[in-house]
mmCIF file of C-alpha atoms in Angstrom:
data_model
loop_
_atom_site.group_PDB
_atom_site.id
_atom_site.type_symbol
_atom_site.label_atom_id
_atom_site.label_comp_id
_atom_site.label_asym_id
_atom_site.label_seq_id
_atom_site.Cartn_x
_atom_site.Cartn_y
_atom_site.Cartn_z
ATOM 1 C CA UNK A 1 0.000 0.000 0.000
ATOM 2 C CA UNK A 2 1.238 3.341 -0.833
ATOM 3 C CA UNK A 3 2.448 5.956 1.877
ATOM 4 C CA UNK A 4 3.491 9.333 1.385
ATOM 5 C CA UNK A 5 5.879 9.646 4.074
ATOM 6 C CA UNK A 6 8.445 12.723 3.973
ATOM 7 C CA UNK A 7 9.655 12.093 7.297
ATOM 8 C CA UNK A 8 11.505 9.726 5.502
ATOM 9 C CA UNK A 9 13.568 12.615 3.575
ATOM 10 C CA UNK A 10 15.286 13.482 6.937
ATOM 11 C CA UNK A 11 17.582 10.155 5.991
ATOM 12 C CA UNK A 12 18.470 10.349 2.773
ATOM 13 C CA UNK A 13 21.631 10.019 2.533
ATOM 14 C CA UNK A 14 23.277 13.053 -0.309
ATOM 15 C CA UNK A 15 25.785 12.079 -2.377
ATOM 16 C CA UNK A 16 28.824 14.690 -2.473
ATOM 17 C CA UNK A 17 27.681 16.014 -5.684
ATOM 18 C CA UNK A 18 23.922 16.662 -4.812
ATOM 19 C CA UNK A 19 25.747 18.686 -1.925
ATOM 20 C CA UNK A 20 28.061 20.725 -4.040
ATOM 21 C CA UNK A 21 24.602 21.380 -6.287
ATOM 22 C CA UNK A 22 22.812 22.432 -3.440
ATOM 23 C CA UNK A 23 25.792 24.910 -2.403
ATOM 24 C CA UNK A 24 26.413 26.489 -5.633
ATOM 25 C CA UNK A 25 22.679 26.888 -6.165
ATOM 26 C CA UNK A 26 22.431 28.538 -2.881
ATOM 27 C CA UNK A 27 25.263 30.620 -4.003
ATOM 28 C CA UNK A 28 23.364 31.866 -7.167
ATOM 29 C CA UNK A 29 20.303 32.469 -5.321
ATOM 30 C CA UNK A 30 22.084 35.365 -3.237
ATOM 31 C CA UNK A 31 22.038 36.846 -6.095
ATOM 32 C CA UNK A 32 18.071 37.581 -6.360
ATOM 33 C CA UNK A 33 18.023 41.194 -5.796
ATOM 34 C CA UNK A 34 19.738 41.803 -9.358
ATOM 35 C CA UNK A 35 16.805 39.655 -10.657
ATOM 36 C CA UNK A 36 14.067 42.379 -9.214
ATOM 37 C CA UNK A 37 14.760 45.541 -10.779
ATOM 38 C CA UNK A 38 11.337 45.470 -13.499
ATOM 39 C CA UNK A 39 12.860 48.294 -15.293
ATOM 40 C CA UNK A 40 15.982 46.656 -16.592
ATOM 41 C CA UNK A 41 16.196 46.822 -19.929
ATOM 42 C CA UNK A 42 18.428 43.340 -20.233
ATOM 43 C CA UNK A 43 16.110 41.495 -17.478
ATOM 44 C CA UNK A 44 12.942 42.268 -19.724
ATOM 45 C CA UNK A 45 14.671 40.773 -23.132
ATOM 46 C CA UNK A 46 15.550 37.984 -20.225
ATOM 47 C CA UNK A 47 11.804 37.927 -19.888
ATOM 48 C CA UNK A 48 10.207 37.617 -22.974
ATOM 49 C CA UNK A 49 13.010 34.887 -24.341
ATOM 50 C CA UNK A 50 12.239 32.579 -21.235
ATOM 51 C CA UNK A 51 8.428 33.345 -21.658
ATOM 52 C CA UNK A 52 8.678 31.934 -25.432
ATOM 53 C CA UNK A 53 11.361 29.041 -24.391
ATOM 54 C CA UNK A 54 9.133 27.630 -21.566
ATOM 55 C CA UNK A 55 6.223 27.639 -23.347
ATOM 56 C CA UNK A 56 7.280 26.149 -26.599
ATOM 57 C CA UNK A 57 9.904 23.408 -25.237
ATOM 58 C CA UNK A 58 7.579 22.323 -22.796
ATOM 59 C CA UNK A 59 4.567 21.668 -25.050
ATOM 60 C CA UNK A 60 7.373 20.237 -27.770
ATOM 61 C CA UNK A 61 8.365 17.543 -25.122
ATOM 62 C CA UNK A 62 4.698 16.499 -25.283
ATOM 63 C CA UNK A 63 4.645 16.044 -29.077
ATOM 64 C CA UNK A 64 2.328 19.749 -29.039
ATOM 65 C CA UNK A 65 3.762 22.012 -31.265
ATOM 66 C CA UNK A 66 2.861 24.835 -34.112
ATOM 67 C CA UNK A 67 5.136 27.434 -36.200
ATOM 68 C CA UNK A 68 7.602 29.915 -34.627
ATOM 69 C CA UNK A 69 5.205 33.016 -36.050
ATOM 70 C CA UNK A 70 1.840 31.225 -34.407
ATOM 71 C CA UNK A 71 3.706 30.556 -31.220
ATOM 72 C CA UNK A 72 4.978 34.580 -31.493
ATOM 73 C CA UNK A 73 1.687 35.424 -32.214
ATOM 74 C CA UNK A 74 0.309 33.365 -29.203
ATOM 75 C CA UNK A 75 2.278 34.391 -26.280
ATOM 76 C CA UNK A 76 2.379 37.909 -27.502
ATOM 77 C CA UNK A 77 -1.511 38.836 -28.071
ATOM 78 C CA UNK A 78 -4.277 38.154 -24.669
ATOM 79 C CA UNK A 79 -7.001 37.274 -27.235
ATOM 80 C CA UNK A 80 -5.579 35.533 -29.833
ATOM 81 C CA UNK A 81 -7.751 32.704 -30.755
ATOM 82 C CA UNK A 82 -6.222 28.973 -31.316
ATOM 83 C CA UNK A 83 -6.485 27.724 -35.161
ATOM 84 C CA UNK A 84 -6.045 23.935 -34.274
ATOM 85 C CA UNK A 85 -5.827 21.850 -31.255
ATOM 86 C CA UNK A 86 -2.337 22.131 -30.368
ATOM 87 C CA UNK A 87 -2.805 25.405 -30.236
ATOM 88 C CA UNK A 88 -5.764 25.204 -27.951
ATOM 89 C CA UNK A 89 -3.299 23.754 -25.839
ATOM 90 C CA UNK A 90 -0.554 25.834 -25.931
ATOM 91 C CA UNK A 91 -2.721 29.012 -25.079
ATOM 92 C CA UNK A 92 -3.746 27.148 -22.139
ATOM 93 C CA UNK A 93 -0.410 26.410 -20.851
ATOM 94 C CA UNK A 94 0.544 30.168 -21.137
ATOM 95 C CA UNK A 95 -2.756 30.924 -19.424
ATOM 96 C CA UNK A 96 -1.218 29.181 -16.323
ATOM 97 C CA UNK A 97 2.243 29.760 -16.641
ATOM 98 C CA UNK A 98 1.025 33.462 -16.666
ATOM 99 C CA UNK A 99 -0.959 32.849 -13.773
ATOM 100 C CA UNK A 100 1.814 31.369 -11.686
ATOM 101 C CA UNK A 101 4.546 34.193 -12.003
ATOM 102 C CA UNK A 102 1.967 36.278 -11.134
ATOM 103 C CA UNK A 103 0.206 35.296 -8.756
ATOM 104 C CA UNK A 104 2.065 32.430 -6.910
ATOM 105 C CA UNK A 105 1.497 33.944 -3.398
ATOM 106 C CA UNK A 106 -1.343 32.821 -3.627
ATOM 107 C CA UNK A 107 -1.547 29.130 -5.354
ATOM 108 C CA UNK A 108 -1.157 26.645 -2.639
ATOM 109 C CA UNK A 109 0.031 22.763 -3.371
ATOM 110 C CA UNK A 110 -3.530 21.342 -2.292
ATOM 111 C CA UNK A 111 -5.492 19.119 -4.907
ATOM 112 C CA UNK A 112 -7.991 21.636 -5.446
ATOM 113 C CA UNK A 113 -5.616 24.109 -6.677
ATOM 114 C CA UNK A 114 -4.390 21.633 -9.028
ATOM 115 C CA UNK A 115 -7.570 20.830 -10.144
ATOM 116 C CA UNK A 116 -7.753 24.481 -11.037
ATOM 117 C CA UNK A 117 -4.794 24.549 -12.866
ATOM 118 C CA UNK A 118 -5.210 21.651 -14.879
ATOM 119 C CA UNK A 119 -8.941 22.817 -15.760
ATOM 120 C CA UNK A 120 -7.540 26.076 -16.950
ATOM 121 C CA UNK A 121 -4.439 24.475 -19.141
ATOM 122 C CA UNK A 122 -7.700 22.534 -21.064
ATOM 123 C CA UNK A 123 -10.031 25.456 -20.895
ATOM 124 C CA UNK A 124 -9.347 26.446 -24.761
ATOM 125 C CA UNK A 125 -9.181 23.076 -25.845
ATOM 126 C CA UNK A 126 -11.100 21.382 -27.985
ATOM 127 C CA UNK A 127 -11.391 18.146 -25.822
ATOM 128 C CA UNK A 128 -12.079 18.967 -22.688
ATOM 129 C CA UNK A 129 -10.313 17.150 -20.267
ATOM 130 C CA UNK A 130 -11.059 18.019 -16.624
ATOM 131 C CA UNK A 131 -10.948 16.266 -13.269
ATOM 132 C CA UNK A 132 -8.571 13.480 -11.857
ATOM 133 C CA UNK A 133 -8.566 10.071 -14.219
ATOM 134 C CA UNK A 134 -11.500 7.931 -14.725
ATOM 135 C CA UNK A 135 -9.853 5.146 -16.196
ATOM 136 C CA UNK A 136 -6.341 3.921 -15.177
ATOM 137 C CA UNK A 137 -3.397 4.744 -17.671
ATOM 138 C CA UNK A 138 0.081 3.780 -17.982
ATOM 139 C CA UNK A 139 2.994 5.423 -18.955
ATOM 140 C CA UNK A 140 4.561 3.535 -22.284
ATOM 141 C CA UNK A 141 7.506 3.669 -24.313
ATOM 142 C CA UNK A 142 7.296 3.217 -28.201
ATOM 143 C CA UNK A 143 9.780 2.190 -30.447
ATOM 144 C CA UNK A 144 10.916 2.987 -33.784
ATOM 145 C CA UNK A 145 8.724 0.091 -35.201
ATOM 146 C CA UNK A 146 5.652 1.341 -33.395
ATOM 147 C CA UNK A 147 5.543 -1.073 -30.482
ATOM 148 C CA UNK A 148 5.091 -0.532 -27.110
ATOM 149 C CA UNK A 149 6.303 -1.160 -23.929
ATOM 150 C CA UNK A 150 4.956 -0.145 -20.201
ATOM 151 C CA UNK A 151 7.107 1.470 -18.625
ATOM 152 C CA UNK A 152 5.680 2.037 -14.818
ATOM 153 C CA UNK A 153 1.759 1.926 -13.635
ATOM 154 C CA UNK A 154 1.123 4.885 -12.102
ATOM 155 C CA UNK A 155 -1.720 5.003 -9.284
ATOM 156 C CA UNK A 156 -5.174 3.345 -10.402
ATOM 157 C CA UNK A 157 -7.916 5.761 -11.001
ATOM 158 C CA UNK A 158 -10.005 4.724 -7.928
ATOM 159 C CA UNK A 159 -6.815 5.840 -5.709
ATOM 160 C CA UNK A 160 -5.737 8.795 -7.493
ATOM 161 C CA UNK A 161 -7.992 11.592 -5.106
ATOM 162 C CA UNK A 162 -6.628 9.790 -2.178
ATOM 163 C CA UNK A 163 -3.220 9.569 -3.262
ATOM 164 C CA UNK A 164 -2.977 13.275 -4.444
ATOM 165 C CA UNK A 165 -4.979 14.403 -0.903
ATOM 166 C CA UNK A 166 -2.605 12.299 1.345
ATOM 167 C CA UNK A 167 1.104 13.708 -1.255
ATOM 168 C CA UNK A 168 -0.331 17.139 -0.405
ATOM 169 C CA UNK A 169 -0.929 17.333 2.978
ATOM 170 C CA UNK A 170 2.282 15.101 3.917
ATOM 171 C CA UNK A 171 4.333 18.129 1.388
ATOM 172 C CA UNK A 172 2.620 20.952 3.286
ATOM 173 C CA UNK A 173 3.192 19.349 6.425
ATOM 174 C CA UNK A 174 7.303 18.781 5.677
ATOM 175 C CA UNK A 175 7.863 21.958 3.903
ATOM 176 C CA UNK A 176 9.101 24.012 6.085
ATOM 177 C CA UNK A 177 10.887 21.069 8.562
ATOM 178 C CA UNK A 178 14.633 22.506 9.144
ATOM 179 C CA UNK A 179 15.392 19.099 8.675
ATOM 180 C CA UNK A 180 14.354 18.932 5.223
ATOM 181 C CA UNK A 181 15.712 20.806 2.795
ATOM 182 C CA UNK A 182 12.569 22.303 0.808
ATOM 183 C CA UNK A 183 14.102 21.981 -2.576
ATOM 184 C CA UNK A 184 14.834 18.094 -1.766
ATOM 185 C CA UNK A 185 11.066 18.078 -0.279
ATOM 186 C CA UNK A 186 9.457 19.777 -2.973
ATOM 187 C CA UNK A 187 11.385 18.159 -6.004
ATOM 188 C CA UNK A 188 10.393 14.818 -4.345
ATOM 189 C CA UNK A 189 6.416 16.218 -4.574
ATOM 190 C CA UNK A 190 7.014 16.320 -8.161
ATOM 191 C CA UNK A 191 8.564 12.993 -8.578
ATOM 192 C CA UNK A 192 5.057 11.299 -6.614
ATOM 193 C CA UNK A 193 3.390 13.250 -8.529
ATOM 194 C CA UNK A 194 4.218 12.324 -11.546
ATOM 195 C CA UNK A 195 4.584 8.532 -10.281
ATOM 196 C CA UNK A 196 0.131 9.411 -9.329
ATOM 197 C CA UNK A 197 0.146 10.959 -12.807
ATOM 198 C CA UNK A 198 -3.417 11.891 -11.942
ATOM 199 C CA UNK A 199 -4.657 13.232 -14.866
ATOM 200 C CA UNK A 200 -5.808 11.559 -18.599
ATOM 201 C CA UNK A 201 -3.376 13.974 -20.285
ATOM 202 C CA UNK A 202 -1.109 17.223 -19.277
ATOM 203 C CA UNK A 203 0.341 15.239 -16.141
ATOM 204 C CA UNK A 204 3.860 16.604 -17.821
ATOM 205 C CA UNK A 205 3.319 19.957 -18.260
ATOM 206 C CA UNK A 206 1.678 20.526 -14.852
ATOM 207 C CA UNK A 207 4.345 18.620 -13.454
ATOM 208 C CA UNK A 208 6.470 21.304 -15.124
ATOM 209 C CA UNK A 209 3.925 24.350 -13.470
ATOM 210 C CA UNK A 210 4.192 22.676 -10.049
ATOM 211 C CA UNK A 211 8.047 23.356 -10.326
ATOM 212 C CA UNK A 212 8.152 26.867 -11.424
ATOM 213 C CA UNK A 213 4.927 27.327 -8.607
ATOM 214 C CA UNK A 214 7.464 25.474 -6.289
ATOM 215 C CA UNK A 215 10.813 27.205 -7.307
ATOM 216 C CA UNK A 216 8.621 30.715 -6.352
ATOM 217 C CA UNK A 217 7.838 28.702 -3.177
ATOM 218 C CA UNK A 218 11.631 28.218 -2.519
ATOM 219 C CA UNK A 219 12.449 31.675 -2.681
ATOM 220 C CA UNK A 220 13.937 31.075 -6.537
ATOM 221 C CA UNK A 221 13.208 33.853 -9.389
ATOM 222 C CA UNK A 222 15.580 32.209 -12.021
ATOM 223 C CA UNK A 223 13.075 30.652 -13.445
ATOM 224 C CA UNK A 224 11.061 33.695 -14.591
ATOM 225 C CA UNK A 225 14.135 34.592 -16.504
ATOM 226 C CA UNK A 226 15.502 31.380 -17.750
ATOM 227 C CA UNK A 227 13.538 28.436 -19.080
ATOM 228 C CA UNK A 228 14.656 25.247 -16.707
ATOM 229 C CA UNK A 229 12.101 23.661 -19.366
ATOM 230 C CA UNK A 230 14.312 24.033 -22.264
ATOM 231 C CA UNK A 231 17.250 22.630 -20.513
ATOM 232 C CA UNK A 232 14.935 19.049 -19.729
ATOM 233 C CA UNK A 233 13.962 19.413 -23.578
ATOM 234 C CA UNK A 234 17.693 19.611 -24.742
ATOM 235 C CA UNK A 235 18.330 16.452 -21.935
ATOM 236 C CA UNK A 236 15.086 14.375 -22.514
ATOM 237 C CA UNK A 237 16.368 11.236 -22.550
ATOM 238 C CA UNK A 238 18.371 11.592 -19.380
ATOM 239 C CA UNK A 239 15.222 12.809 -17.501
ATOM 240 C CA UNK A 240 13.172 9.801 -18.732
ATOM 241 C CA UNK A 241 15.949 7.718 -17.714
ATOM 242 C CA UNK A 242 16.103 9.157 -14.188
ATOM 243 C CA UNK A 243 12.146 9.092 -13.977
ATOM 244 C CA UNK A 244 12.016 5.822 -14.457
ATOM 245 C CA UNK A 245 14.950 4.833 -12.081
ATOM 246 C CA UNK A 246 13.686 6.646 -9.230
ATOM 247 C CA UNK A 247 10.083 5.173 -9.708
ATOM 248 C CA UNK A 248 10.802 1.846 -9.490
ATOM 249 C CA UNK A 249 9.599 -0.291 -6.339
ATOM 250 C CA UNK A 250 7.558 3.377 -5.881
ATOM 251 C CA UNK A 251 3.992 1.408 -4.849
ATOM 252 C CA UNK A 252 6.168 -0.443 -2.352
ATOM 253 C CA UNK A 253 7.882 2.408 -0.792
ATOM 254 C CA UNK A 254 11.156 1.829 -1.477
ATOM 255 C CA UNK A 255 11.707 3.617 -4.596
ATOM 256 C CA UNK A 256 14.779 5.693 -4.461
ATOM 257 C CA UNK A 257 14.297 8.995 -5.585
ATOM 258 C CA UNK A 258 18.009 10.846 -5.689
ATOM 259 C CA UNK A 259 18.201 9.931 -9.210
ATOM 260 C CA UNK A 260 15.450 12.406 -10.616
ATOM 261 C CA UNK A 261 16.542 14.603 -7.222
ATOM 262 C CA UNK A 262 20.382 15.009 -8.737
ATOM 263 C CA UNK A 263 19.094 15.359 -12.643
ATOM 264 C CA UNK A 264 16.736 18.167 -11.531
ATOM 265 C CA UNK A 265 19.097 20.005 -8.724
ATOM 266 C CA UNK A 266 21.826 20.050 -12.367
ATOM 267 C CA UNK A 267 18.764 21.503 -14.491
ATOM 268 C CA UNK A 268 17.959 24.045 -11.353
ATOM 269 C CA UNK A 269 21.926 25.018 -11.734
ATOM 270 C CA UNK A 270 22.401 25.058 -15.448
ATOM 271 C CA UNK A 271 19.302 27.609 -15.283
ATOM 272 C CA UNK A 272 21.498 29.595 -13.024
ATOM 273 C CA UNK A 273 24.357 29.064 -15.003
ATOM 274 C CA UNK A 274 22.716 30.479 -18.471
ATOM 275 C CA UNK A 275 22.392 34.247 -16.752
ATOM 276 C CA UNK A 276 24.510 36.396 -17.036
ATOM 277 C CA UNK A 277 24.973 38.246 -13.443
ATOM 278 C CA UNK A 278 27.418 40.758 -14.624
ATOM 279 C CA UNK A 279 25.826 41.980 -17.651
ATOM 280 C CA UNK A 280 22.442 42.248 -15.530
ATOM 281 C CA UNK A 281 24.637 44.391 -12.479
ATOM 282 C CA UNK A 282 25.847 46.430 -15.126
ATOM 283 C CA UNK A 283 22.299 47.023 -16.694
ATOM 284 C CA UNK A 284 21.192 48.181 -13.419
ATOM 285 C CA UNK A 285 23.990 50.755 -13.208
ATOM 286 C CA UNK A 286 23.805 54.432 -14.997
ATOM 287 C CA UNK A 287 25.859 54.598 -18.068
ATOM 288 C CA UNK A 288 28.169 56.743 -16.710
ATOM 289 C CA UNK A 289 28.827 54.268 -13.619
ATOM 290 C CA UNK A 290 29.235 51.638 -16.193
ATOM 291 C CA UNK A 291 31.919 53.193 -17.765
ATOM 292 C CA UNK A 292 33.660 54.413 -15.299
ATOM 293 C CA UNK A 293 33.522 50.795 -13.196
ATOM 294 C CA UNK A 294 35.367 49.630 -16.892
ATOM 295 C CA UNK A 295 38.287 51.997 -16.226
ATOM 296 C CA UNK A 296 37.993 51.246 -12.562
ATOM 297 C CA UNK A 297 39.086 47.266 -13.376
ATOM 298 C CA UNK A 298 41.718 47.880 -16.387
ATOM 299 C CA UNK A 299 45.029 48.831 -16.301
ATOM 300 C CA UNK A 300 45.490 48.838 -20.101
ATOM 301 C CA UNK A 301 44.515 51.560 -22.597
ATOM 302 C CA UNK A 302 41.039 51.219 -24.175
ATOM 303 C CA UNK A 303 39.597 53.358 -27.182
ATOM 304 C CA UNK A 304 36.363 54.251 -27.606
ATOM 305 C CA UNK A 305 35.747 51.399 -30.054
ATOM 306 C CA UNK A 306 36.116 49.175 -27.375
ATOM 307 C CA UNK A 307 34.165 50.494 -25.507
ATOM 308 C CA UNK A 308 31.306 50.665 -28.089
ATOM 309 C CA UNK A 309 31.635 47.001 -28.535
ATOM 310 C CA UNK A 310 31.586 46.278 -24.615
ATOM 311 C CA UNK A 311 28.404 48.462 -23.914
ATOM 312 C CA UNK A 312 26.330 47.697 -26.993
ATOM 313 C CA UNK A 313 22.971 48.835 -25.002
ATOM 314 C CA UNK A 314 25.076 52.454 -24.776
ATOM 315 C CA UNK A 315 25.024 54.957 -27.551
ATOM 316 C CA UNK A 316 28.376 55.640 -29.213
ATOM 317 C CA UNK A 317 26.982 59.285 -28.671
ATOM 318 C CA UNK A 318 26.850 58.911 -25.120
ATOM 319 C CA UNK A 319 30.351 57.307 -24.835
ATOM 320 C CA UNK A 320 31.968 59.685 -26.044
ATOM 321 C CA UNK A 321 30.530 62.610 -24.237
ATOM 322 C CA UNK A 322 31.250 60.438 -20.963
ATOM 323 C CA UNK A 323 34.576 60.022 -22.203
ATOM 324 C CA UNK A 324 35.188 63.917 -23.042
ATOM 325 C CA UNK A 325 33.501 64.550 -19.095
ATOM 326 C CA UNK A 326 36.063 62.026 -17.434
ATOM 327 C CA UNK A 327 38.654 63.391 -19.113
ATOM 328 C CA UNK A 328 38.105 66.618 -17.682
ATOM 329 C CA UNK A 329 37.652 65.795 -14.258
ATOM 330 C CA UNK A 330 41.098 63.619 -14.956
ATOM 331 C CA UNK A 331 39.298 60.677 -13.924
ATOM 332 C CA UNK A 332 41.021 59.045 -16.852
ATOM 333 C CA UNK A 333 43.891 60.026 -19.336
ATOM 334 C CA UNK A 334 43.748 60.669 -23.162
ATOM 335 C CA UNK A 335 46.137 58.963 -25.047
ATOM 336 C CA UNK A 336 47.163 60.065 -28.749
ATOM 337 C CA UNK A 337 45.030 61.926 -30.666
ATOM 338 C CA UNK A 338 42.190 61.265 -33.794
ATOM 339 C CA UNK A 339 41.919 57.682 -34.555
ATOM 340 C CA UNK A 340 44.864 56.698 -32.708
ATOM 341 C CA UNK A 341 43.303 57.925 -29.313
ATOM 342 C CA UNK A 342 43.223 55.351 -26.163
ATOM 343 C CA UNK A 343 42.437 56.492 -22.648
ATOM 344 C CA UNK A 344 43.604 54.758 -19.409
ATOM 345 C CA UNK A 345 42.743 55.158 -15.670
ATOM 346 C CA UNK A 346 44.318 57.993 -13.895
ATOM 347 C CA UNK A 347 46.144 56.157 -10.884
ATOM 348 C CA UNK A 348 46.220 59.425 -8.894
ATOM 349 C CA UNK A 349 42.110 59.594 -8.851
ATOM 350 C CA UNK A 350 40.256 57.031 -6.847
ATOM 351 C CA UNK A 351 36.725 58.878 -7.248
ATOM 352 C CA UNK A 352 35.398 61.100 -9.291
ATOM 353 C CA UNK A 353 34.253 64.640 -7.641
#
């Protein structure tokens, strides 16, 4: 008989690596107020790329997918009307992504919620597909010749409500145990989850939701940013691979579920990895500090063609009347003259007044 028993996470035992993940995402987490400036003109091309990425890779992983221009067309207009059923789908799934980064605060892991999310990811669709399973479903593999294989049973349909009541209340309840680590805890919710796979169809993509609801949960912003989902597109295999590991012997209760744990902690990390911090700090700065920071951490000459090609979001205009101001408060030197001209820090200023 299945338990969902999270008291049990208190003795897993993490391998070096899934510690050094856990550190270095920590690290990159410190980093969050960078991530909160709305105004940033690099954070909101950040924005709109992972907005496209998440929506499209994670629908591709399903099979679900239309042209670049539709999908452009999608995410960008609120009314834009689906032209086939994929695309019924794929409006749907931005409909609750949307709903998610804005309004996380306020989504709680409890079935009813979920209900709620999975009604609206089918509201536009042309089969409507609401409400836990009827009928029990497995998850199969097919091969190039069209064959089949199952791969795990996932709960029956007459335990599913059960199952998903008793995995939410034992998450909620285990959340916020120091013992726990909450990314471990809530990366594990996904895993039984997807081992209930509740739903007739979409138990991917809300498996997908539930971790950006549950990175928000953590206290993680990357995600708004930075689609995790493309990074499990680009490693599909892998993730089957550790799904399936880590959900073997799972009716029994002795499934072992640092496999997925690791892969998803690495996909977490590479999200992290993809931004880049210093151009965002640098964003966030006034064009003059920019500049000036530049001179600040060289000790070799620079011309202003160089500089043009470092700050690409500055206008050569602007460079150069920054230039001919620093100059003049002798903040920096001026090398040569015409197009032989360089400039260099002067090492007997430390500020500019």
């Amino acid at each position: 008989m299945k338990k969902f028993n999270y008291e049990n996470l208190e003795k897993l035992t993490l391998n070096q690596e899934i510690v050094n993940i856990l550190l270095e995402i920590n690290k990159f987490q410190s980093k969050n107020d960078l991530l909160s400036n709305a105004k940033n003109p690099v954070l909101k091309k950040y924005l709109k790329s992972a907005k496209f990425n998440s929506i499209t890779t994670s629908n591709q992983i399903e099979g679900i997918k239309t042209s670049n221009y539709r999908m452009e067309k999608i995410i960008s207009s609120p009314d834009v009307k689906p032209k086939n059923h994929p695309e019924s789908e794929i409006i749907g799934y931005k409909k609750v992504l949307e709903m998610i980064n804005d309004n996380y605060e306020n989504i709680a892991t409890i079935p009813h919620h979920i209900l709620q999310l999975h009604k609206i990811l089918f509201s536009f669709s042309f089969q409507k597909q609401f409400g836990y399973k009827k009928i029990d479903n497995f998850i199969k593999i097919t091969f190039p010749d069209k064959t089949e294989k199952t791969r795990f049973i996932p709960s029956d349909a007459y335990s599913t409500p059960q199952h998903m009541e008793e995995l939410c209340q034992t998450f909620n309840l285990h959340f916020h145990n120091p013992k726990i680590n909450p990314l471990i805890a809530s990366l594990n919710f996904i895993l039984d989850f997807l081992c209930i796979h509740p739903f007739t169809d979409g138990n991917g993509r809300i498996s997908r939701l539930l971790t950006t609801l549950l990175l928000y949960k953590n206290d993680h912003i990357i995600q708004k940013f930075i689609s995790f989902e493309q990074i499990i597109e680009e490693t599909k295999e892998s993730y089957y691979d550790v799904l399936f590991e880590s959900s073997q012997n799972w009716h029994e209760n002795q499934n072992d579920p640092l496999p997925f744990i690791q892969y998803m902690l690495n996909v977490i990390l590479q999200t992290y990895q993809k931004m880049d911090f210093n151009q965002i700090q640098q964003s966030s700065q006034t064009a003059l500090q920019q500049i000036t920071n530049y001179f600040n951490n060289s000790i070799i000459q620079t011309n202003k063609a160089t500089l043009i090609k470092k700050f690409p979001h500055i206008s050569p205009t602007t460079i150069k009347l920054y230039l001919h101001k620093l100059v003049k408060v002798k903040y920096i030197l001026k090398v040569g003259n015409g197009k032989a001209t360089t400039y260099i820090k002067n090492p007997q200023r430390n500020a500019i007044k």
